Coordinates of N, CA and C in Angstrom, one line a residue:
Chain A
A1 N 9.7 58.7 49.3 CA 10.3 59.2 50.6 C 11.3 58.2 51.1
Q2 N 12.3 58.7 51.7 CA 13.3 57.8 52.2 C 12.9 57.2 53.5
S3 N 13.4 56.0 53.8 CA 13.1 55.4 55.1 C 14.3 54.6 55.6
V4 N 14.4 54.4 56.9 CA 15.5 53.6 57.4 C 14.9 52.7 58.4
S5 N 15.3 51.4 58.4 CA 14.8 50.5 59.4 C 16.0 49.8 60.0
Q6 N 15.8 49.7 61.3 CA 16.8 49.0 62.1 C 16.2 47.7 62.7
H7 N 16.8 46.6 62.5 CA 16.1 45.3 62.7 C 15.9 45.0 64.2
N8 N 16.9 45.4 65.0 CA 16.8 45.0 66.4 C 16.4 46.2 67.2
H9 N 15.5 46.1 68.1 CA 15.1 47.2 69.0 C 16.0 47.2 70.2
H10 N 16.2 46.0 70.7 CA 17.0 45.8 71.9 C 18.0 44.7 71.7
V11 N 19.2 44.9 72.2 CA 20.3 43.9 72.1 C 21.0 43.8 73.5
I12 N 21.1 42.7 74.0 CA 21.8 42.5 75.3 C 22.9 41.5 75.0
L13 N 24.1 41.9 75.4 CA 25.3 41.0 75.3 C 26.3 41.2 76.4
S14 N 27.2 40.4 76.5 CA 28.2 40.4 77.5 C 29.5 41.1 77.0
E15 N 30.3 41.6 77.9 CA 31.5 42.3 77.5 C 32.4 41.3 76.7
A16 N 33.1 41.8 75.7 CA 34.0 41.0 74.8 C 33.2 40.3 73.7
A17 N 31.9 40.4 73.7 CA 31.1 39.8 72.6 C 31.2 40.7 71.4
S18 N 30.9 40.1 70.3 CA 30.9 40.9 69.1 C 29.5 41.5 68.8
L19 N 29.4 42.6 68.2 CA 28.2 43.3 68.0 C 28.0 43.6 66.5
E20 N 26.8 43.3 66.1 CA 26.4 43.7 64.7 C 25.0 44.2 64.8
L21 N 24.8 45.5 64.3 CA 23.4 46.1 64.3 C 23.1 46.3 62.8
G22 N 21.9 45.8 62.5 CA 21.5 45.9 61.1 C 20.8 47.2 60.8
C23 N 21.0 47.7 59.6 CA 20.3 48.9 59.1 C 20.1 48.8 57.6
N24 N 18.8 49.0 57.2 CA 18.5 49.0 55.8 C 17.8 50.3 55.5
Y25 N 18.0 50.8 54.3 CA 17.4 52.0 53.9 C 16.6 51.9 52.6
S26 N 15.7 52.8 52.4 CA 15.0 52.8 51.2 C 15.1 54.2 50.6
Y27 N 15.7 54.3 49.4 CA 15.9 55.7 48.8 C 16.2 55.5 47.4
G28 N 15.6 56.3 46.5 CA 15.8 56.1 45.1 C 16.9 57.0 44.6
G29 N 18.1 56.8 45.1 CA 19.2 57.7 44.6 C 20.5 57.4 45.4
T30 N 21.4 58.3 45.2 CA 22.7 58.2 45.9 C 22.5 58.7 47.4
V31 N 23.0 58.0 48.3 CA 22.8 58.4 49.7 C 24.1 58.6 50.5
N32 N 24.0 59.3 51.5 CA 25.0 59.4 52.6 C 24.5 58.7 53.8
L33 N 25.3 57.9 54.4 CA 24.9 57.1 55.5 C 25.6 57.4 56.8
F34 N 24.9 57.3 57.9 CA 25.5 57.7 59.2 C 25.1 56.7 60.3
W35 N 25.9 56.5 61.3 CA 25.6 55.9 62.5 C 25.8 56.9 63.6
Y36 N 24.8 57.1 64.5 CA 25.0 58.0 65.6 C 24.8 57.1 66.9
V37 N 25.4 57.6 68.0 CA 25.2 56.9 69.3 C 24.8 57.9 70.3
Q38 N 23.9 57.5 71.2 CA 23.4 58.3 72.2 C 23.6 57.6 73.6
Y39 N 24.6 58.0 74.3 CA 24.9 57.4 75.6 C 23.8 57.9 76.6
P40 N 23.6 57.2 77.6 CA 22.6 57.6 78.6 C 22.8 59.0 79.1
G41 N 21.8 59.8 78.9 CA 21.8 61.2 79.4 C 22.7 62.1 78.6
Q42 N 23.1 61.7 77.4 CA 24.0 62.5 76.6 C 23.3 62.8 75.2
H43 N 23.9 63.7 74.5 CA 23.4 64.0 73.2 C 23.9 63.1 72.1
L44 N 23.3 63.1 71.0 CA 23.7 62.3 69.9 C 25.1 62.6 69.4
Q45 N 25.9 61.6 69.2 CA 27.3 61.8 68.7 C 27.5 60.9 67.4
L46 N 28.2 61.5 66.5 CA 28.5 60.7 65.2 C 29.5 59.6 65.5
L47 N 29.2 58.4 65.1 CA 30.1 57.3 65.2 C 30.9 57.2 63.9
L48 N 30.2 57.2 62.8 CA 30.9 57.1 61.5 C 30.0 57.5 60.4
K49 N 30.5 57.7 59.2 CA 29.7 58.1 58.1 C 30.3 57.6 56.8
Y50 N 29.4 57.4 55.9 CA 29.8 57.0 54.5 C 29.3 58.0 53.5
F51 N 30.2 58.6 52.7 CA 29.7 59.4 51.6 C 30.0 58.8 50.3
S52 N 31.2 58.2 50.2 CA 31.6 57.6 48.9 C 33.0 56.9 49.2
G53 N 33.4 56.1 48.2 CA 34.7 55.5 48.3 C 34.6 54.1 49.0
D54 N 35.6 53.7 49.8 CA 35.7 52.4 50.4 C 34.4 52.1 51.2
P55 N 33.7 51.1 50.8 CA 32.4 50.8 51.5 C 32.6 50.4 53.0
L56 N 33.8 50.0 53.3 CA 34.0 49.7 54.7 C 34.6 50.9 55.5
V57 N 33.8 51.4 56.4 CA 34.1 52.6 57.0 C 34.5 52.4 58.5
K58 N 35.5 53.0 58.9 CA 35.9 52.9 60.3 C 35.6 54.1 61.0
G59 N 35.0 54.0 62.2 CA 34.6 55.1 63.0 C 35.4 55.2 64.3
I60 N 34.8 55.9 65.2 CA 35.5 56.1 66.5 C 35.1 54.9 67.4
K61 N 35.9 54.7 68.5 CA 35.7 53.7 69.5 C 35.6 52.3 69.0
G62 N 36.3 52.0 67.9 CA 36.5 50.7 67.4 C 35.3 50.2 66.5
F63 N 34.4 51.1 66.2 CA 33.2 50.7 65.4 C 33.6 50.8 63.9
E64 N 32.9 50.0 63.1 CA 33.0 50.0 61.7 C 31.7 49.7 61.1
A65 N 31.5 50.1 59.9 CA 30.2 49.8 59.2 C 30.5 49.5 57.7
E66 N 29.7 48.6 57.1 CA 29.9 48.3 55.7 C 28.7 48.6 54.9
F67 N 28.9 49.4 53.9 CA 27.9 49.8 53.0 C 27.8 48.7 51.9
I68 N 26.7 48.0 51.8 CA 26.4 47.1 50.7 C 25.3 47.7 49.8
K69 N 25.7 48.2 48.7 CA 24.7 48.9 47.9 C 23.6 48.0 47.4
S70 N 24.0 46.8 47.0 CA 23.0 45.9 46.4 C 22.0 45.5 47.4
K71 N 22.3 45.5 48.7 CA 21.4 45.2 49.8 C 20.8 46.4 50.5
F72 N 21.1 47.5 50.0 CA 20.6 48.8 50.7 C 20.9 48.7 52.2
S73 N 22.1 48.2 52.5 CA 22.4 48.0 54.0 C 23.6 48.8 54.4
F74 N 23.6 49.1 55.7 CA 24.8 49.8 56.3 C 24.9 49.3 57.7
N75 N 25.4 48.1 57.9 CA 25.4 47.5 59.2 C 26.6 47.9 60.0
L76 N 26.4 48.1 61.3 CA 27.4 48.5 62.2 C 28.0 47.3 62.9
R77 N 29.3 47.3 63.1 CA 29.9 46.2 63.8 C 31.0 46.7 64.8
K78 N 31.2 45.9 65.8 CA 32.3 46.1 66.7 C 32.7 44.7 67.2
P79 N 34.0 44.3 67.0 CA 34.4 43.0 67.3 C 34.3 42.6 68.8
S80 N 34.5 43.5 69.7 CA 34.5 43.2 71.1 C 34.0 44.4 71.9
V81 N 32.8 44.3 72.4 CA 32.2 45.4 73.1 C 32.6 45.5 74.5
Q82 N 32.5 46.7 75.0 CA 32.8 47.0 76.4 C 31.5 47.5 77.1
W83 N 31.5 47.5 78.4 CA 30.3 47.9 79.2 C 30.0 49.4 78.8
S84 N 31.0 50.2 78.5 CA 30.8 51.6 78.1 C 30.1 51.8 76.8
D85 N 29.9 50.7 76.0 CA 29.2 50.8 74.8 C 27.7 50.7 74.9
T86 N 27.3 50.6 76.2 CA 25.8 50.6 76.5 C 25.3 52.0 76.0
A87 N 24.3 51.9 75.1 CA 23.8 53.2 74.5 C 22.7 52.8 73.6
E88 N 22.2 53.9 73.0 CA 21.2 53.7 71.9 C 21.9 54.1 70.6
Y89 N 21.7 53.3 69.6 CA 22.4 53.5 68.3 C 21.4 53.8 67.2
F90 N 21.6 54.8 66.4 CA 20.7 55.2 65.4 C 21.4 55.2 64.0
C91 N 20.8 54.6 63.1 CA 21.3 54.7 61.7 C 20.5 55.8 61.0
A92 N 21.1 56.5 60.1 CA 20.5 57.7 59.5 C 21.0 57.8 58.1
V93 N 20.2 58.4 57.2 CA 20.5 58.6 55.8 C 20.1 60.0 55.3
T94 N 20.9 60.5 54.5 CA 20.5 61.7 53.7 C 20.7 61.4 52.2
G95 N 19.9 62.1 51.4 CA 20.2 62.1 50.0 C 21.6 62.7 49.7
A96 N 22.2 62.4 48.6 CA 23.6 62.9 48.4 C 23.5 64.4 48.2
A97 N 22.4 64.9 47.7 CA 22.4 66.4 47.4 C 21.7 67.2 48.6
G98 N 21.3 66.5 49.6 CA 20.7 67.2 50.7 C 21.3 66.9 52.1
N99 N 20.8 67.5 53.1 CA 21.3 67.3 54.4 C 20.2 67.0 55.4
K100 N 19.0 66.6 55.0 CA 18.0 66.3 55.9 C 18.1 64.8 56.3
L101 N 18.4 64.6 57.6 CA 18.6 63.2 58.1 C 17.3 62.5 58.3
T102 N 17.2 61.3 57.9 CA 16.1 60.4 58.2 C 16.7 59.3 59.1
F103 N 16.1 59.2 60.3 CA 16.6 58.2 61.3 C 15.9 56.9 61.3
G104 N 16.6 55.9 61.6 CA 15.9 54.6 61.9 C 15.4 54.7 63.3
G105 N 14.7 53.6 63.7 CA 14.0 53.6 65.0 C 15.0 53.5 66.2
G106 N 16.2 53.2 66.0 CA 17.2 53.0 67.1 C 17.2 51.6 67.6
T107 N 18.4 51.3 68.1 CA 18.6 50.0 68.8 C 19.3 50.3 70.1
R108 N 18.6 49.8 71.2 CA 19.2 49.9 72.5 C 20.1 48.8 72.8
V109 N 21.3 49.1 73.1 CA 22.3 48.0 73.4 C 22.7 48.1 74.8
L110 N 22.6 46.9 75.5 CA 23.0 46.8 76.9 C 24.1 45.8 76.9
V111 N 25.3 46.3 77.4 CA 26.4 45.4 77.6 C 26.6 45.1 79.1
K112 N 26.5 43.8 79.4 CA 26.6 43.4 80.8 C 28.1 43.2 81.1
P113 N 28.5 43.7 82.3 CA 29.9 43.6 82.6 C 30.3 42.2 83.0
Chain B
G1 N 36.1 70.2 69.1 CA 35.0 69.9 68.2 C 33.9 70.9 68.2
A2 N 33.0 70.7 67.3 CA 31.8 71.6 67.2 C 30.8 71.3 68.3
V3 N 30.4 72.4 68.9 CA 29.5 72.3 70.1 C 28.2 73.0 69.8
V4 N 27.1 72.3 70.1 CA 25.8 73.0 70.0 C 25.1 72.9 71.4
S5 N 24.6 74.0 71.8 CA 24.0 74.1 73.1 C 22.5 74.3 73.0
Q6 N 21.7 73.9 74.0 CA 20.3 74.2 74.0 C 19.9 74.7 75.4
H7 N 19.0 75.7 75.3 CA 18.5 76.2 76.6 C 17.0 76.5 76.5
P8 N 16.3 76.1 77.5 CA 16.7 75.4 78.7 C 16.9 73.9 78.4
S9 N 17.4 73.2 79.4 CA 17.6 71.7 79.3 C 16.3 71.0 79.6
W10 N 15.5 71.6 80.5 CA 14.2 71.1 80.7 C 13.3 72.3 81.1
V11 N 12.0 72.1 80.8 CA 11.0 73.2 81.2 C 9.7 72.6 81.4
I12 N 9.0 73.1 82.4 CA 7.6 72.7 82.7 C 6.7 73.9 82.5
C13 N 5.7 73.8 81.8 CA 4.8 74.9 81.6 C 3.4 74.5 81.7
K14 N 2.5 75.4 81.8 CA 1.1 75.1 82.0 C 0.4 75.1 80.6
S15 N -0.6 74.3 80.4 CA -1.3 74.2 79.2 C -1.8 75.6 78.8
G16 N -1.6 76.0 77.5 CA -2.0 77.2 77.0 C -1.0 78.3 76.9
T17 N 0.1 78.1 77.6 CA 1.2 79.0 77.6 C 2.2 78.7 76.4
S18 N 3.1 79.6 76.2 CA 4.1 79.4 75.1 C 5.5 79.2 75.7
V19 N 6.3 78.5 75.1 CA 7.7 78.2 75.6 C 8.7 78.4 74.4
K20 N 9.8 79.0 74.7 CA 10.8 79.2 73.7 C 12.0 78.4 74.1
I21 N 12.6 77.7 73.1 CA 13.8 76.9 73.3 C 14.8 77.5 72.3
E22 N 16.0 77.7 72.9 CA 17.1 78.2 72.1 C 18.1 77.1 71.7
C23 N 18.7 77.3 70.5 CA 19.7 76.4 70.0 C 20.9 77.3 69.5
R24 N 22.0 77.0 70.1 CA 23.2 77.9 69.7 C 24.4 77.0 69.2
S25 N 25.0 77.4 68.1 CA 26.2 76.8 67.7 C 27.3 77.7 68.4
L26 N 28.2 77.0 69.2 CA 29.1 77.8 70.0 C 30.4 78.2 69.3
D27 N 30.8 77.3 68.4 CA 32.2 77.6 67.9 C 32.2 77.4 66.4
F28 N 31.0 77.5 65.7 CA 31.0 77.6 64.3 C 29.7 78.3 63.8
Q29 N 29.8 78.7 62.6 CA 28.6 79.3 62.0 C 27.7 78.3 61.3
A30 N 26.5 78.3 61.7 CA 25.5 77.2 61.3 C 24.6 77.8 60.2
T31 N 24.9 77.5 59.0 CA 24.0 78.0 57.9 C 22.6 77.3 58.0
T32 N 22.6 76.1 58.5 CA 21.3 75.4 58.6 C 21.2 74.8 60.0
M33 N 20.0 74.9 60.5 CA 19.7 74.2 61.8 C 18.5 73.4 61.6
F34 N 18.4 72.3 62.4 CA 17.3 71.4 62.3 C 16.7 71.3 63.7
W35 N 15.4 71.1 63.7 CA 14.7 70.8 64.9 C 14.0 69.4 64.8
Y36 N 14.3 68.6 65.9 CA 13.7 67.2 65.9 C 12.9 67.1 67.2
R37 N 12.0 66.1 67.1 CA 11.2 65.7 68.3 C 11.5 64.2 68.5
Q38 N 11.6 63.9 69.8 CA 11.9 62.5 70.1 C 10.9 62.1 71.2
F39 N 10.0 61.2 70.9 CA 9.1 60.6 71.9 C 9.9 59.5 72.7
P40 N 9.4 59.2 73.9 CA 10.1 58.2 74.7 C 10.3 56.9 74.0
K41 N 11.5 56.4 74.0 CA 11.8 55.1 73.4 C 11.5 55.1 71.9
Q42 N 11.5 56.2 71.3 CA 11.4 56.3 69.9 C 12.5 57.1 69.2
S43 N 12.5 57.1 67.9 CA 13.6 57.8 67.2 C 13.3 59.2 67.0
L44 N 14.2 59.9 66.5 CA 14.1 61.4 66.2 C 13.3 61.6 64.9
M45 N 12.3 62.5 65.0 CA 11.6 62.9 63.9 C 11.8 64.3 63.5
L46 N 12.2 64.6 62.3 CA 12.5 65.9 61.9 C 11.3 66.7 61.8
M47 N 11.3 67.9 62.5 CA 10.2 68.8 62.5 C 10.3 69.9 61.4
A48 N 11.5 70.4 61.3 CA 11.7 71.6 60.4 C 13.2 71.8 60.2
T49 N 13.4 72.5 59.1 CA 14.8 72.9 58.7 C 14.8 74.4 58.6
S50 N 15.8 75.0 59.2 CA 15.8 76.4 59.1 C 17.2 76.9 58.6
N51 N 17.1 77.8 57.7 CA 18.3 78.4 57.1 C 18.4 79.9 57.6
E52 N 19.5 80.3 57.9 CA 19.7 81.7 58.5 C 19.1 82.7 57.5
G53 N 18.2 83.5 58.1 CA 17.7 84.6 57.3 C 16.5 84.3 56.5
S54 N 16.1 83.0 56.5 CA 14.9 82.7 55.7 C 13.9 81.9 56.5
K55 N 12.7 81.7 55.9 CA 11.7 81.0 56.7 C 12.0 79.5 56.8
A56 N 11.6 78.9 57.9 CA 11.8 77.5 58.1 C 10.9 76.7 57.1
T57 N 11.5 75.5 56.8 CA 10.7 74.5 56.0 C 10.2 73.4 57.0
Y58 N 8.9 73.3 57.0 CA 8.4 72.3 58.0 C 8.1 71.0 57.3
E59 N 8.3 69.9 58.0 CA 7.9 68.6 57.5 C 6.4 68.4 57.5
Q60 N 6.0 67.5 56.7 CA 4.5 67.2 56.6 C 4.0 66.8 58.0
G61 N 2.9 67.5 58.3 CA 2.2 67.1 59.6 C 2.6 68.0 60.7
V62 N 3.6 68.8 60.6 CA 4.1 69.7 61.6 C 3.4 71.1 61.4
E63 N 2.7 71.5 62.5 CA 2.0 72.8 62.4 C 2.9 74.0 62.5
K64 N 3.1 74.7 61.5 CA 4.0 75.8 61.5 C 3.6 77.0 62.4
D65 N 2.2 77.1 62.6 CA 1.8 78.2 63.5 C 1.9 77.8 64.9
K66 N 2.1 76.5 65.2 CA 2.2 76.1 66.6 C 3.7 76.0 67.0
F67 N 4.5 75.6 66.0 CA 5.9 75.5 66.3 C 6.7 76.6 65.5
L68 N 6.9 77.7 66.1 CA 7.5 78.9 65.4 C 9.0 78.8 65.5
I69 N 9.6 78.8 64.3 CA 11.1 78.7 64.3 C 11.6 80.0 63.7
N70 N 12.7 80.5 64.4 CA 13.3 81.7 63.9 C 14.8 81.4 63.9
H71 N 15.5 81.8 62.8 CA 16.9 81.5 62.7 C 17.5 82.9 62.3
A72 N 17.6 83.7 63.3 CA 18.0 85.1 63.0 C 19.4 85.4 62.8
S73 N 20.3 84.5 63.3 CA 21.7 84.6 63.1 C 22.4 83.3 62.8
L74 N 23.6 83.3 62.4 CA 24.3 82.1 62.1 C 24.7 81.3 63.3
T75 N 24.3 81.7 64.5 CA 24.7 80.9 65.6 C 23.5 80.7 66.5
L76 N 22.3 81.1 66.1 CA 21.1 81.0 67.0 C 19.9 80.7 66.2
S77 N 19.2 79.7 66.7 CA 17.8 79.4 66.2 C 16.9 79.1 67.4
T78 N 15.7 79.6 67.3 CA 14.8 79.4 68.4 C 13.5 78.6 67.9
L79 N 13.0 77.8 68.8 CA 11.7 77.1 68.6 C 10.8 77.5 69.7
T80 N 9.7 78.1 69.2 CA 8.6 78.5 70.2 C 7.4 77.6 70.0
V81 N 7.1 76.9 71.1 CA 5.9 76.1 71.1 C 4.8 77.0 71.6
T82 N 3.8 77.3 70.8 CA 2.8 78.3 71.2 C 1.5 77.5 71.7
S83 N 0.9 78.1 72.6 CA -0.4 77.5 73.2 C -0.1 76.0 73.4
A84 N 0.9 75.7 74.3 CA 1.3 74.3 74.5 C 0.2 73.5 75.1
H85 N 0.1 72.2 74.7 CA -0.8 71.3 75.3 C -0.1 70.1 75.8
P86 N -0.7 69.3 76.7 CA 0.1 68.1 77.2 C 0.6 67.2 76.1
E87 N 0.0 67.1 75.0 CA 0.5 66.2 73.9 C 1.7 66.8 73.2
D88 N 2.1 68.1 73.6 CA 3.3 68.6 73.0 C 4.5 68.2 73.9
S89 N 4.2 67.6 75.1 CA 5.3 67.2 75.9 C 6.2 66.2 75.2
S90 N 7.5 66.5 75.2 CA 8.4 65.7 74.4 C 9.8 66.1 74.6
F91 N 10.7 65.5 74.0 CA 12.1 65.9 74.0 C 12.4 66.5 72.7
Y92 N 12.8 67.8 72.7 CA 13.1 68.5 71.5 C 14.6 68.7 71.3
I93 N 15.1 68.3 70.2 CA 16.6 68.3 69.9 C 16.8 69.1 68.7
C94 N 17.9 70.0 68.8 CA 18.3 70.7 67.6 C 19.6 70.2 67.1
S95 N 19.9 70.4 65.9 CA 21.2 70.2 65.3 C 21.6 71.3 64.4
A96 N 22.9 71.5 64.2 CA 23.4 72.5 63.3 C 24.5 72.0 62.4
T97 N 24.6 72.6 61.3 CA 25.6 72.2 60.4 C 26.2 73.5 59.7
P98 N 27.5 73.4 59.4 CA 28.1 74.6 58.7 C 27.7 74.7 57.3
G99 N 27.2 73.6 56.7 CA 26.7 73.7 55.4 C 26.5 72.3 54.8
L100 N 26.1 72.3 53.5 CA 25.9 71.0 52.8 C 27.2 70.2 52.7
G101 N 27.1 69.0 53.0 CA 28.3 68.1 53.0 C 29.0 68.0 54.3
Y102 N 28.6 68.8 55.2 CA 29.1 68.7 56.6 C 28.2 67.9 57.5
E103 N 28.7 67.3 58.5 CA 27.8 66.5 59.4 C 27.0 67.5 60.3
Q104 N 25.9 67.0 60.8 CA 25.1 67.7 61.8 C 25.7 67.5 63.2
Y105 N 25.7 68.6 63.9 CA 26.1 68.5 65.3 C 24.9 68.7 66.2
F106 N 24.7 67.8 67.1 CA 23.4 67.8 67.9 C 23.6 68.5 69.2
G107 N 22.5 69.2 69.6 CA 22.4 69.7 71.0 C 22.0 68.6 71.9
P108 N 22.1 69.0 73.2 CA 21.7 68.0 74.3 C 20.3 67.7 74.5
G109 N 19.4 68.6 73.8 CA 18.0 68.4 73.9 C 17.3 69.2 75.0
T110 N 16.1 69.4 74.9 CA 15.2 70.1 75.9 C 14.0 69.3 76.1
R111 N 13.8 68.9 77.4 CA 12.6 68.1 77.8 C 11.5 69.1 78.2
L112 N 10.4 69.1 77.4 CA 9.3 69.9 77.7 C 8.2 69.1 78.3
T113 N 7.7 69.5 79.4 CA 6.5 68.9 80.0 C 5.4 70.0 80.2
V114 N 4.3 69.7 79.6 CA 3.1 70.6 79.6 C 2.1 70.0 80.6
T115 N 1.7 70.8 81.6 CA 0.8 70.2 82.6 C -0.6 70.8 82.4

């Protein structure tokens, strides 16, 4: 069975700081990888996704993620966060042939103004 | 962009009653819809996958007789929590996708409280 782990449950940082959220997955095959964001009181939104090709994926709102196959990782980064990036971030994975998402535990990010 | 709605957004019901939650794709046809459950401060757990016109596929540990899922059209899926108990109180989220290879679009969720 596939699984996803996110290393940090809570992250607190100041505006303009850099953000990196770790995500590792366990799956015996080709995967599609996703990062979702859930702003307070809002529904899940897709930040970015990786299906194939360039392992460095750029998403919305200045976020990017790098797929490192050898490390089974798909870490999310943003060079300079804003207060509006305060949200919960979820890493998720599907098998290449399927569309059932398995989510990580989520990371709550608080950006102090 | 693709929009998925859920109704109601929150509901309170008494123990032993049944509650129906609707999930609609507003501007696309959803061949597949998913139902998730999210406990406070926890991640989403997939409950079931439903394809239009066929029976839902439930994840291990999810009681199919308790959580009835119907996907009667390409824009509507319903989740009925039968004989609800306080432990069924949770945040239920649906998602919909036009098909394999497409992303899932999430609804805003329904908060169910069983008293």
